[in-house]
XYZ file of C-alpha atoms in Angstrom:
729
model
C -30.995 -120.038 17.456
C -34.408 -117.898 16.195
C -37.599 -119.229 16.902
C -38.279 -119.261 13.129
C -36.355 -121.791 12.631
C -38.018 -124.874 10.827
C -37.918 -127.877 12.771
C -36.966 -130.749 10.725
C -36.194 -133.492 13.442
C -40.270 -133.533 14.344
C -41.564 -136.081 11.544
C -45.106 -136.618 10.710
C -46.916 -138.487 8.313
C -48.453 -136.935 5.152
C -51.596 -139.098 5.129
C -52.340 -137.444 1.672
C -48.917 -139.401 0.128
C -49.930 -142.133 2.193
C -53.347 -142.508 1.162
C -52.297 -141.325 -2.921
C -49.976 -144.663 -3.246
C -52.946 -146.830 -2.874
C -54.980 -144.951 -6.289
C -51.519 -145.216 -7.888
C -51.171 -149.031 -7.156
C -54.371 -149.967 -7.540
C -54.121 -151.507 -10.745
C -51.507 -154.673 -9.256
C -53.791 -154.609 -5.582
C -57.029 -154.782 -8.118
C -55.071 -157.632 -10.039
C -54.037 -159.627 -7.054
C -57.550 -159.655 -5.163
C -59.179 -160.950 -8.860
C -56.652 -163.682 -8.589
C -56.756 -164.263 -5.263
C -60.759 -164.748 -5.090
C -60.801 -166.738 -7.948
C -58.054 -169.120 -6.481
C -60.972 -169.751 -3.790
C -63.559 -169.602 -6.019
C -62.265 -172.665 -7.852
C -61.129 -174.634 -3.864
C -64.597 -173.814 -3.225
C -66.234 -175.038 -5.998
C -63.635 -177.580 -6.351
C -64.229 -179.610 -2.119
C -66.096 -182.070 -1.592
C -69.297 -180.590 0.321
C -70.405 -181.750 4.080
C -73.354 -182.039 5.424
C -74.426 -182.044 9.176
C -77.141 -183.207 11.387
C -77.759 -182.914 15.154
C -79.760 -185.045 17.501
C -81.042 -184.008 20.773
C -81.228 -185.961 23.618
C -82.814 -185.071 27.011
C -81.606 -185.690 30.540
C -84.702 -186.432 32.773
C -86.164 -189.439 35.027
C -88.888 -190.764 32.399
C -89.944 -193.592 35.862
C -93.543 -193.644 36.131
C -95.386 -192.308 38.758
C -97.354 -196.085 39.148
C -93.969 -197.753 38.357
C -91.783 -195.931 40.574
C -90.005 -198.540 43.638
C -90.466 -197.769 46.967
C -89.634 -193.674 47.787
C -86.145 -194.016 48.887
C -83.468 -191.031 50.365
C -81.965 -188.430 49.049
C -78.812 -190.521 47.798
C -81.170 -192.929 45.473
C -82.122 -189.992 43.185
C -80.949 -189.924 39.561
C -78.044 -187.241 39.820
C -79.427 -184.737 37.014
C -77.276 -181.386 38.055
C -74.356 -180.121 36.057
C -72.222 -182.801 36.406
C -73.966 -185.549 36.103
C -74.830 -184.249 32.456
C -71.192 -183.472 31.997
C -70.319 -187.371 32.622
C -73.518 -188.441 30.570
C -71.387 -186.377 27.692
C -68.345 -188.489 27.984
C -70.446 -191.689 27.993
C -71.541 -190.476 24.601
C -68.471 -189.908 23.411
C -66.805 -193.427 24.845
C -64.807 -195.605 22.370
C -67.296 -199.016 23.401
C -70.398 -196.934 22.322
C -68.874 -195.040 18.678
C -67.825 -198.563 18.386
C -71.111 -200.031 18.373
C -72.064 -197.688 16.092
C -69.780 -198.056 13.316
C -70.032 -201.684 14.078
C -73.713 -201.088 13.584
C -73.232 -198.851 10.249
C -70.720 -200.534 8.574
C -68.647 -197.225 8.863
C -65.761 -199.570 8.006
C -66.687 -200.263 4.542
C -67.024 -196.538 3.760
C -64.107 -194.752 2.128
C -64.983 -191.778 4.438
C -63.953 -193.519 7.462
C -60.932 -195.481 6.556
C -58.036 -192.995 5.691
C -55.783 -196.326 4.441
C -58.569 -197.038 1.438
C -59.133 -193.449 0.296
C -54.748 -192.551 0.468
C -53.990 -190.884 -2.407
C -50.584 -190.416 -4.460
C -49.421 -187.383 -2.772
C -50.384 -188.820 0.841
C -48.501 -191.808 0.566
C -45.508 -190.240 -1.062
C -45.902 -188.017 2.226
C -45.877 -191.532 4.358
C -43.071 -192.598 2.528
C -40.708 -189.602 3.120
C -42.095 -189.157 7.005
C -44.239 -186.258 6.982
C -47.189 -188.274 7.919
C -47.655 -191.549 10.228
C -48.436 -194.698 8.072
C -52.567 -195.523 8.409
C -51.531 -198.809 7.783
C -50.292 -199.150 11.770
C -53.153 -198.622 12.992
C -55.799 -201.304 13.208
C -58.704 -201.064 11.048
C -60.901 -200.484 13.441
C -59.316 -197.638 15.319
C -58.594 -196.091 11.961
C -62.722 -195.586 11.662
C -62.733 -194.774 15.932
C -60.457 -191.762 15.551
C -62.243 -190.585 11.684
C -65.808 -190.539 13.653
C -64.364 -188.677 16.718
C -63.150 -185.977 13.937
C -66.693 -185.755 13.196
C -68.677 -186.435 15.852
C -69.405 -183.606 18.646
C -71.565 -183.967 21.700
C -71.728 -180.528 23.913
C -74.290 -179.685 26.383
C -76.861 -177.182 25.544
C -75.516 -174.050 28.248
C -77.655 -173.736 31.233
C -79.727 -176.841 30.594
C -79.945 -180.895 30.284
C -79.975 -180.669 26.688
C -77.187 -182.832 25.236
C -76.718 -182.601 21.405
C -74.946 -185.185 19.052
C -74.161 -183.203 16.050
C -72.288 -185.587 13.032
C -70.712 -184.129 9.458
C -70.442 -186.484 6.754
C -70.254 -186.567 3.003
C -73.581 -188.455 2.751
C -76.599 -186.244 4.374
C -78.181 -189.876 4.928
C -75.253 -191.268 7.096
C -75.057 -187.846 8.474
C -78.117 -187.858 9.872
C -78.154 -192.061 10.533
C -75.296 -191.766 12.862
C -76.828 -189.572 15.135
C -79.687 -191.177 15.334
C -77.948 -194.916 15.991
C -75.357 -193.386 18.483
C -78.266 -191.966 20.607
C -80.686 -194.846 20.287
C -77.223 -197.033 21.638
C -76.864 -194.398 24.529
C -80.290 -195.092 25.271
C -79.789 -199.032 24.942
C -76.682 -198.918 26.876
C -78.664 -197.021 30.089
C -80.944 -199.345 30.205
C -78.691 -202.596 29.899
C -76.358 -200.713 32.897
C -79.998 -200.642 34.505
C -80.601 -204.530 33.812
C -76.820 -205.222 34.702
C -77.595 -202.876 37.674
C -81.026 -204.721 38.730
C -79.929 -208.472 38.326
C -76.544 -207.662 40.905
C -78.887 -206.449 43.154
C -80.581 -209.551 43.376
C -78.945 -212.082 42.788
C -76.517 -210.416 46.469
C -79.859 -210.359 47.716
C -80.742 -214.172 47.788
C -78.026 -215.079 49.936
C -78.792 -212.045 52.174
C -82.596 -212.745 52.557
C -81.516 -215.749 53.840
C -79.261 -215.588 55.911
C -81.027 -212.791 57.777
C -84.207 -214.919 58.084
C -82.272 -217.245 60.034
C -80.371 -214.441 61.819
C -84.117 -213.359 62.577
C -84.953 -216.976 63.716
C -82.286 -217.525 66.044
C -82.653 -213.716 68.007
C -86.317 -214.596 68.287
C -85.136 -217.769 70.219
C -82.878 -216.053 72.568
C -85.694 -213.594 73.503
C -87.867 -216.726 74.151
C -85.451 -218.409 75.819
C -84.287 -215.888 78.012
C -88.199 -214.902 79.355
C -88.598 -218.078 80.356
C -85.489 -218.720 82.363
C -85.711 -215.056 84.174
C -89.723 -216.147 84.600
C -90.424 -212.280 82.996
C -94.391 -213.360 82.554
C -95.862 -210.887 80.668
C -99.039 -209.550 81.130
C -100.912 -206.498 79.577
C -100.083 -204.060 78.079
C -96.598 -205.939 77.063
C -95.470 -205.116 80.227
C -93.310 -207.902 83.160
C -96.241 -209.269 85.204
C -94.541 -208.451 88.653
C -94.743 -205.207 87.281
C -98.084 -205.156 86.147
C -99.072 -206.483 89.643
C -96.997 -203.768 91.718
C -99.171 -201.230 89.694
C -102.427 -202.972 90.328
C -101.198 -203.317 94.402
C -100.475 -199.989 94.812
C -104.063 -198.734 93.387
C -105.782 -201.118 95.733
C -103.803 -199.804 98.834
C -104.685 -196.569 97.280
C -108.534 -197.962 97.332
C -108.446 -199.188 100.534
C -106.600 -196.398 102.174
C -108.975 -193.776 101.146
C -111.980 -196.655 102.734
C -110.454 -196.401 105.897
C -110.528 -193.042 106.312
C -113.810 -192.650 104.927
C -114.893 -195.103 107.145
C -113.226 -193.982 110.366
C -114.769 -190.109 109.278
C -118.313 -191.325 109.596
C -118.392 -193.463 112.370
C -116.894 -190.365 114.456
C -119.794 -188.861 112.667
C -122.461 -190.348 113.921
C -120.769 -191.216 116.822
C -120.741 -187.619 118.328
C -123.958 -187.047 116.730
C -125.792 -189.583 119.133
C -123.056 -188.961 122.377
C -124.683 -185.160 121.803
C -127.966 -185.613 121.002
C -127.174 -184.382 117.737
C -129.705 -184.948 115.107
C -129.502 -188.494 113.417
C -131.159 -187.295 109.900
C -127.986 -185.403 108.925
C -125.396 -188.305 108.859
C -125.231 -190.090 105.481
C -125.098 -193.391 106.525
C -128.392 -192.814 108.795
C -130.076 -191.561 105.839
C -129.151 -194.302 103.342
C -130.357 -197.106 105.808
C -133.652 -199.218 104.424
C -134.938 -199.551 107.401
C -134.708 -195.958 109.527
C -135.603 -194.470 106.178
C -138.775 -197.663 106.855
C -139.129 -196.049 110.862
C -138.967 -192.354 109.747
C -141.841 -193.074 107.284
C -143.983 -194.966 110.374
C -142.968 -191.943 112.429
C -144.068 -189.464 109.716
C -147.322 -191.542 109.502
C -148.044 -191.680 113.076
C -147.289 -187.823 113.247
C -150.279 -187.227 110.821
C -152.448 -190.168 112.317
C -152.099 -187.914 115.904
C -153.207 -184.688 114.863
C -155.722 -186.161 112.126
C -157.425 -187.679 116.017
C -156.295 -184.735 117.516
C -159.583 -182.359 115.974
C -162.072 -184.989 117.182
C -160.651 -186.950 120.384
C -158.711 -185.315 123.816
C -155.124 -185.691 124.757
C -156.229 -189.248 127.268
C -157.976 -190.806 124.848
C -156.672 -194.050 124.758
C -156.548 -194.197 120.833
C -154.322 -191.397 121.493
C -151.833 -192.273 123.617
C -151.819 -195.587 121.988
C -150.244 -193.620 119.090
C -147.936 -191.666 121.288
C -146.352 -194.431 122.941
C -146.150 -196.172 119.018
C -144.168 -192.631 118.396
C -141.641 -193.210 121.448
C -140.992 -196.586 120.234
C -140.229 -195.710 117.297
C -137.898 -192.810 118.762
C -135.096 -195.560 120.395
C -135.874 -197.675 117.136
C -134.004 -195.826 115.718
C -130.956 -194.591 118.134
C -130.755 -198.142 118.495
C -130.131 -198.689 114.511
C -128.226 -195.552 114.331
C -125.939 -197.905 117.432
C -125.164 -200.372 114.726
C -124.946 -198.566 111.563
C -121.969 -196.996 113.852
C -120.999 -200.418 115.266
C -120.809 -201.375 111.506
C -118.675 -198.687 110.136
C -116.543 -198.604 113.469
C -115.974 -202.802 112.162
C -115.509 -201.323 108.328
C -112.600 -199.079 109.379
C -111.038 -202.121 111.156
C -111.486 -204.167 108.014
C -110.064 -201.693 105.817
C -106.784 -201.344 108.053
C -106.456 -204.951 108.254
C -106.411 -205.592 104.569
C -103.955 -202.535 104.045
C -101.363 -203.382 106.510
C -101.885 -207.501 104.125
C -101.449 -205.079 101.469
C -98.385 -203.155 102.742
C -96.528 -206.688 103.169
C -97.393 -208.562 99.483
C -96.521 -204.609 98.138
C -93.475 -205.050 100.014
C -92.767 -208.711 99.147
C -94.099 -207.389 94.809
C -91.561 -204.864 94.800
C -88.505 -206.912 95.326
C -89.660 -209.040 92.838
C -90.259 -206.178 89.954
C -86.576 -204.880 91.006
C -84.897 -208.198 90.449
C -87.492 -208.390 86.765
C -86.230 -204.916 86.059
C -82.552 -205.874 85.795
C -83.563 -209.051 83.448
C -85.397 -206.651 81.726
C -82.904 -204.660 81.136
C -81.245 -207.936 79.074
C -84.373 -208.934 77.358
C -84.888 -205.842 76.255
C -81.083 -205.680 74.659
C -82.307 -209.025 72.790
C -85.121 -207.980 71.427
C -83.781 -204.688 70.101
C -81.110 -206.944 67.969
C -83.911 -208.962 67.149
C -86.285 -206.136 65.878
C -82.953 -204.602 63.502
C -82.815 -207.967 62.340
C -86.616 -208.285 61.265
C -86.605 -204.881 59.882
C -83.623 -205.160 57.651
C -85.236 -208.500 56.459
C -88.425 -207.160 55.318
C -86.505 -204.107 54.118
C -84.314 -206.776 51.918
C -87.428 -208.656 50.733
C -89.275 -205.550 49.501
C -86.508 -204.433 47.556
C -85.891 -207.997 46.021
C -89.354 -208.548 45.568
C -88.862 -205.025 43.505
C -86.184 -205.750 41.623
C -87.004 -209.772 41.013
C -90.782 -207.990 39.659
C -88.529 -205.805 37.089
C -85.953 -208.489 35.914
C -88.979 -210.528 35.290
C -90.165 -208.159 33.221
C -87.404 -206.189 31.742
C -88.806 -203.334 32.770
C -86.175 -199.937 33.114
C -86.562 -196.774 31.490
C -83.235 -195.237 30.505
C -82.744 -191.840 32.938
C -82.773 -189.819 29.250
C -84.679 -189.675 26.358
C -84.712 -188.911 22.576
C -87.041 -185.344 21.756
C -85.720 -184.236 18.393
C -84.260 -186.683 16.497
C -81.890 -185.753 13.225
C -83.485 -185.409 9.748
C -81.208 -185.939 6.544
C -80.338 -182.262 5.403
C -80.504 -180.954 2.272
C -77.801 -178.335 2.395
C -74.300 -178.647 3.011
C -72.570 -176.264 5.490
C -69.701 -176.399 3.403
C -68.399 -175.166 1.594
C -70.168 -171.562 1.454
C -69.066 -170.868 -1.999
C -70.826 -166.663 -1.831
C -68.584 -166.368 1.958
C -65.103 -168.026 1.223
C -65.568 -166.205 -1.966
C -66.572 -162.326 -0.472
C -64.344 -162.953 2.437
C -61.497 -163.909 -0.205
C -61.793 -161.163 -1.491
C -62.153 -158.464 1.178
C -59.530 -160.518 3.221
C -56.817 -159.763 -0.165
C -58.065 -155.769 -0.615
C -57.511 -155.282 2.859
C -54.165 -157.059 2.406
C -52.589 -155.657 -0.472
C -54.286 -152.412 0.840
C -51.768 -152.977 4.361
C -48.948 -154.237 2.022
C -48.725 -150.998 -0.034
C -49.220 -148.185 2.920
C -46.634 -150.136 4.677
C -44.029 -150.547 1.894
C -45.106 -146.569 1.532
C -44.514 -145.623 4.767
C -41.485 -147.579 5.538
C -39.850 -146.449 2.100
C -40.335 -142.453 4.177
C -42.054 -141.384 0.769
C -44.883 -140.447 3.511
C -43.117 -138.450 5.952
C -43.113 -134.906 6.402
C -41.997 -132.135 9.173
C -44.313 -131.919 12.045
C -44.568 -128.023 10.901
C -46.433 -129.134 8.014
C -44.297 -128.238 5.393
C -42.538 -131.074 2.586
C -38.845 -131.696 2.692
C -37.195 -129.361 1.050
C -34.619 -130.926 -1.316
C -30.883 -131.305 -0.460
C -28.918 -128.461 -3.015
C -25.615 -129.424 -4.218
C -23.697 -126.631 -3.384
C -19.980 -125.676 -5.298
C -17.020 -125.781 -3.379
C -14.280 -123.626 -3.969
C -11.850 -124.098 -5.606
C -8.366 -125.265 -4.076
C -4.455 -125.266 -4.388
C -3.153 -128.726 -5.070
C -1.346 -130.173 -1.398
C 1.844 -131.606 -1.061
C 2.117 -134.803 -2.718
C 1.123 -137.953 -0.072
C -0.340 -140.397 -0.781
C -4.075 -140.004 -2.078
C -6.977 -141.465 -0.556
C -9.530 -142.245 -3.211
C -13.131 -140.592 -1.100
C -16.349 -142.406 -0.510
C -18.980 -140.790 -2.876
C -20.717 -138.312 -1.802
C -24.818 -138.397 -0.684
C -26.067 -136.602 -3.419
C -29.838 -135.279 -3.874
C -32.599 -137.702 -6.140
C -32.368 -135.360 -8.762
C -28.264 -135.158 -9.230
C -26.558 -138.192 -10.598
C -23.285 -138.348 -8.259
C -20.705 -136.285 -9.464
C -17.024 -137.832 -10.358
C -15.137 -136.551 -7.055
C -11.416 -135.443 -7.019
C -8.658 -137.211 -5.169
C -7.583 -135.391 -2.156
C -5.214 -136.637 0.719
C -6.425 -137.386 3.506
C -6.543 -135.027 6.451
C -3.214 -136.297 9.038
C -4.093 -136.814 12.325
C -1.145 -137.560 14.872
C -2.279 -139.782 18.024
C -1.265 -137.615 20.470
C 0.538 -134.670 19.383
C 1.419 -131.816 21.727
C -1.043 -129.327 19.586
C 1.426 -126.615 17.479
C -0.818 -123.520 18.295
C -0.997 -120.978 15.811
C -0.630 -117.028 16.907
C -4.013 -115.274 16.352
C -4.601 -111.870 16.028
C -5.889 -109.931 18.795
C -9.090 -108.780 17.785
C -9.410 -112.467 16.961
C -13.075 -112.951 17.669
C -12.654 -117.549 17.122
C -13.392 -120.243 19.505
C -11.225 -122.514 20.283
C -11.715 -126.680 20.521
C -12.227 -126.380 23.902
C -14.325 -123.264 24.720
C -16.685 -124.723 21.571
C -16.727 -127.826 23.597
C -17.251 -125.643 27.312
C -20.348 -124.185 25.581
C -21.686 -127.539 24.162
C -21.446 -128.719 27.781
C -22.424 -125.550 30.068
C -25.611 -124.903 27.687
C -27.310 -128.515 27.432
C -27.473 -128.625 23.983
C -28.053 -132.096 21.981
C -27.257 -131.607 18.611
C -23.885 -129.527 17.598
C -24.108 -128.730 13.540
C -20.907 -127.773 11.963
C -20.151 -126.634 8.787
C -17.025 -126.062 7.185
C -16.985 -123.711 3.790
C -13.115 -123.756 3.711
C -13.274 -127.670 3.115
C -12.102 -130.872 4.371
C -9.799 -129.315 7.125
C -12.246 -128.002 8.872
C -13.744 -130.735 9.541
C -11.460 -131.153 12.326
C -13.038 -128.896 14.567
C -15.927 -131.462 14.714
C -14.195 -133.823 15.508
C -11.785 -132.639 17.986
C -14.796 -130.868 19.601
C -16.469 -134.640 19.737
C -13.383 -135.751 21.618
C -13.182 -132.750 23.708
C -16.832 -133.391 24.769
C -16.461 -137.444 25.386
C -13.364 -136.811 27.083
C -15.140 -134.910 29.906
C -17.872 -137.994 30.434
C -21.152 -137.559 27.839
C -21.708 -139.644 25.593
C -20.768 -138.201 22.117
C -22.278 -139.690 18.656
C -19.871 -137.547 15.851
C -22.043 -138.181 11.921
C -20.004 -137.207 8.730
C -21.979 -136.111 5.928
C -19.535 -135.148 4.110
C -18.675 -136.274 0.380
C -15.018 -137.422 1.239
C -15.583 -138.857 4.596
C -13.226 -135.851 6.096
C -14.504 -136.850 9.425
C -14.982 -140.307 9.870
C -11.571 -141.200 8.303
C -9.208 -139.413 11.365
C -11.261 -141.169 13.586
C -11.589 -144.612 12.007
C -8.796 -144.448 9.648
C -10.576 -145.642 6.899
C -14.140 -145.362 5.180
C -14.921 -148.693 3.828
C -17.782 -149.453 6.654
C -20.945 -149.329 6.957
C -22.118 -145.216 7.463
C -24.838 -143.184 7.571
C -25.510 -144.028 3.280
C -26.387 -147.365 4.277
C -28.850 -146.515 7.613
C -29.875 -144.346 4.636
C -30.550 -147.076 2.427
C -32.085 -149.713 5.006
C -28.883 -152.171 4.174
C -27.787 -152.057 8.000
C -28.947 -150.935 11.443
C -27.412 -148.805 14.288
C -25.798 -151.567 15.554
C -23.684 -151.518 12.437
C -23.140 -147.869 11.193
C -22.089 -146.995 14.512
C -17.826 -147.278 15.235
C -15.489 -146.333 18.671
C -12.939 -143.770 17.934
C -9.257 -144.968 18.325
C -8.150 -142.070 20.190
C -11.084 -141.574 22.183
C -14.729 -142.637 23.591
C -16.216 -140.784 20.970
C -18.906 -143.589 18.691
C -18.160 -142.274 15.238
C -21.021 -143.051 12.017
C -19.690 -142.653 8.967
C -20.149 -141.743 5.537
C -20.806 -145.844 4.233
C -20.519 -147.821 1.629
C -23.597 -147.337 -0.489
C -24.647 -145.791 -3.395
C -25.320 -142.122 -2.716
C -28.224 -141.349 -5.207
C -30.133 -144.278 -3.405
C -29.616 -142.429 -0.029
C -30.728 -139.126 -0.772
C -34.272 -140.856 -1.641
C -34.169 -141.704 1.843
C -32.918 -138.191 3.162
C -35.976 -137.411 4.691
C -35.501 -140.186 7.136
C -32.073 -137.899 8.631
C -34.427 -136.290 10.959
C -35.895 -139.457 12.215
C -32.353 -140.981 12.457
C -30.914 -138.094 14.135
C -33.436 -138.104 17.327
C -32.804 -141.801 17.321
C -29.318 -141.300 18.060
C -30.137 -138.166 20.425
C -31.914 -140.494 22.482
C -29.435 -142.340 23.535
C -26.664 -139.898 23.466
C -26.454 -136.641 25.293
C -24.365 -135.110 22.283
C -24.335 -135.568 18.337
C -21.986 -133.777 16.040
C -22.806 -133.677 12.625
C -20.014 -132.581 9.953
C -21.492 -130.940 7.096
C -18.913 -130.045 5.099
C -19.704 -126.678 3.445
C -23.109 -126.269 3.531
C -26.044 -123.391 3.750
C -28.572 -122.081 5.746
C -31.535 -124.092 3.634
C -28.636 -127.217 3.073
C -28.905 -128.260 6.924
C -32.727 -127.185 7.861
C -33.472 -130.360 8.327
C -31.012 -131.324 10.070
C -31.808 -128.205 12.883
C -34.136 -129.808 15.866
C -34.646 -129.091 19.560
C -31.294 -127.979 21.388
C -28.923 -127.553 19.105
C -25.954 -125.073 18.343
C -24.582 -124.668 14.777
C -21.313 -123.874 14.550
C -19.263 -122.469 10.873
C -15.290 -123.897 11.662
C -12.896 -121.115 10.615
C -9.468 -121.877 9.345
C -8.460 -118.276 9.169
C -9.561 -114.986 9.424
C -11.379 -112.768 7.136
C -11.688 -115.571 4.216
C -14.720 -114.837 2.138
C -16.159 -117.963 2.008
C -16.173 -118.201 5.998
C -18.243 -114.794 6.020
C -20.553 -115.594 3.162
C -21.681 -118.202 5.351
C -21.688 -117.075 7.780
C -23.847 -114.439 7.013
C -26.238 -116.877 4.478
C -26.776 -118.756 8.456
C -27.852 -115.317 9.798
C -30.172 -114.257 6.962
C -31.182 -117.941 7.703
C -32.825 -117.600 11.489
C -29.950 -119.169 13.078
C -28.665 -116.302 14.896
C -25.631 -114.968 15.934
C -23.339 -117.741 14.866
C -19.881 -118.939 16.335
C -17.207 -119.654 14.688
C -14.708 -122.656 15.955
C -11.064 -123.213 14.445
C -9.293 -126.272 15.491
C -6.213 -125.064 17.698
C -3.789 -127.348 16.196
C -4.600 -126.159 12.765
C -1.474 -124.819 10.209
C -2.446 -123.441 7.008
C -2.856 -126.107 4.653
C -1.887 -125.753 1.117
C -5.883 -125.299 -0.487
C -7.589 -128.663 -2.093
C -9.834 -129.370 -4.200
C -13.114 -128.176 -3.527
C -15.799 -130.487 -2.328
C -19.433 -130.991 -2.043
C -21.698 -131.271 1.098
C -23.837 -134.277 1.547
C -26.167 -132.421 2.932
């Protein structure tokens, strides 16, 4: 096929034609839009106005720092996290709280909240026929509660502890009164719950405190009795007397041992000084002796007097001799006094040694007693711990009881929430908003009507055009060559041909149906040596080897030439490929031999959208080929949708390996819309040298279809010429 051929099977949407349909039908679109807008305005005007008001509650602890109880643990703090606030939303929407508000505001007396009292004739009829449940079967309180829930919205503001109570009503005052009443009832419910919890706590603490007092008394009595029975006397620092004595005796023993060691050391030093003739003035005990100090003072005085007298008297003077004699006596007295001090130190060391021995003996006795007391103290401490635990628990209970009792007496238990924004009476209704509703109805209806118009134009096929950009050409009315009458056989009235939209369907002549034997032995015709026509087998082989997806057969010699398309389609189908045969002849010459009838849905029904693909595809009774006959729809209507033929053939090409189209006597312009990618064009030639065959082949070649291949039916016998027919393409 020539590359200049128009690819009629590729179809695009012609946007100009598509949107021109809106301009063409603007009166209908505008009328429907105005009608819908007027209806919306009427409905909004007659609708009962509804008002909405809201109250905002903040979940927080309202306890003052001056009245807050004794600080408790983390578990005693109020839960103010996300889950806690969400739980409070559920509390606000609880049935008990809403019933309290409904009873307080007497909502049951209002028709707005009682469906049965406000039910009209239409509602009662719907109840009678079972389309609506009877509200009389529900209690009046439940009906009011149901209506309240429909009008009430309670939600938490995102990422905050604020709860919004929103209510709508036909009465603006009631729309503000209900959320305020719900908020007040919620706070009162919280306070009441706290009071009940506080009262329950005091009622439980009273007997517990009495029981604890008795248990504390018994525990302390056990401690005292055990201490007296075990002789566990308590000394200073709340310790046992034996333990305290052991500590004191250990301290005293250490002191005595130190004193003895000091006395022995001083005695040894003094002894060495006396025996060795050393100076006694270096001994601390000698120096500290008062007698020796006086003797030393007297010795100093005598030395002073001797020195004074020596300036005026000689050494043999009796006065000087007397003073020197007194000085010698003083030295002897000092030594005697030193010896006395030594004997005192020795006596002191011996006394300390005796006291040490005595203390060691007493200490051993106290150690044994302290060990016994230690064993008893283990049991005593256990009793004391039990008594202390009971005492602490009693004190804790007493503190809590006093706090709870004081709050109960004063009825002071603030709720963990407060109202920071009360609902006010709304002035403007939130429904209906007439201007937005009318505007939305106008725009919506206008868009819907425009979309409906576009879809109707699109599905009708009028907005489709070839992908190359040109408009699809009108199917031409091709005249058939005259033919002589056939032998008398049972005439068959052919189906109406598919005619162009501009021409009315012409009356069709009566032609005989081609007779196809079930499995006849082919009576081959003798062909001249220069016969260049392809056999059915050769044509099928070329289609298979070339990979063609579509084969167009033109039969210039009339309905008898349709046998070539039928035989080729059967030959390819017998090779194992999926083949569909489309009959576009006016008389159904290609489908009648395969189905033995033309009174079944076919291509005309598909074009007029009367049938679907599954209804127009039929099985060949002699092969595995599938056949789409002419059909039973009005040919004029079918021709108005002839632009859909390329789409139909493309759809068949996606489901079948080969689509064979029999066009009857047609020219290059007539088959242009049927040609697509992978298409081969064949001319059915019954006899060589036929002028119609040569003219058709030349026309096709000049139309850009390249070398046209001629095909002859292998079992063809030259029949008597028939009445000419017209093609459908």
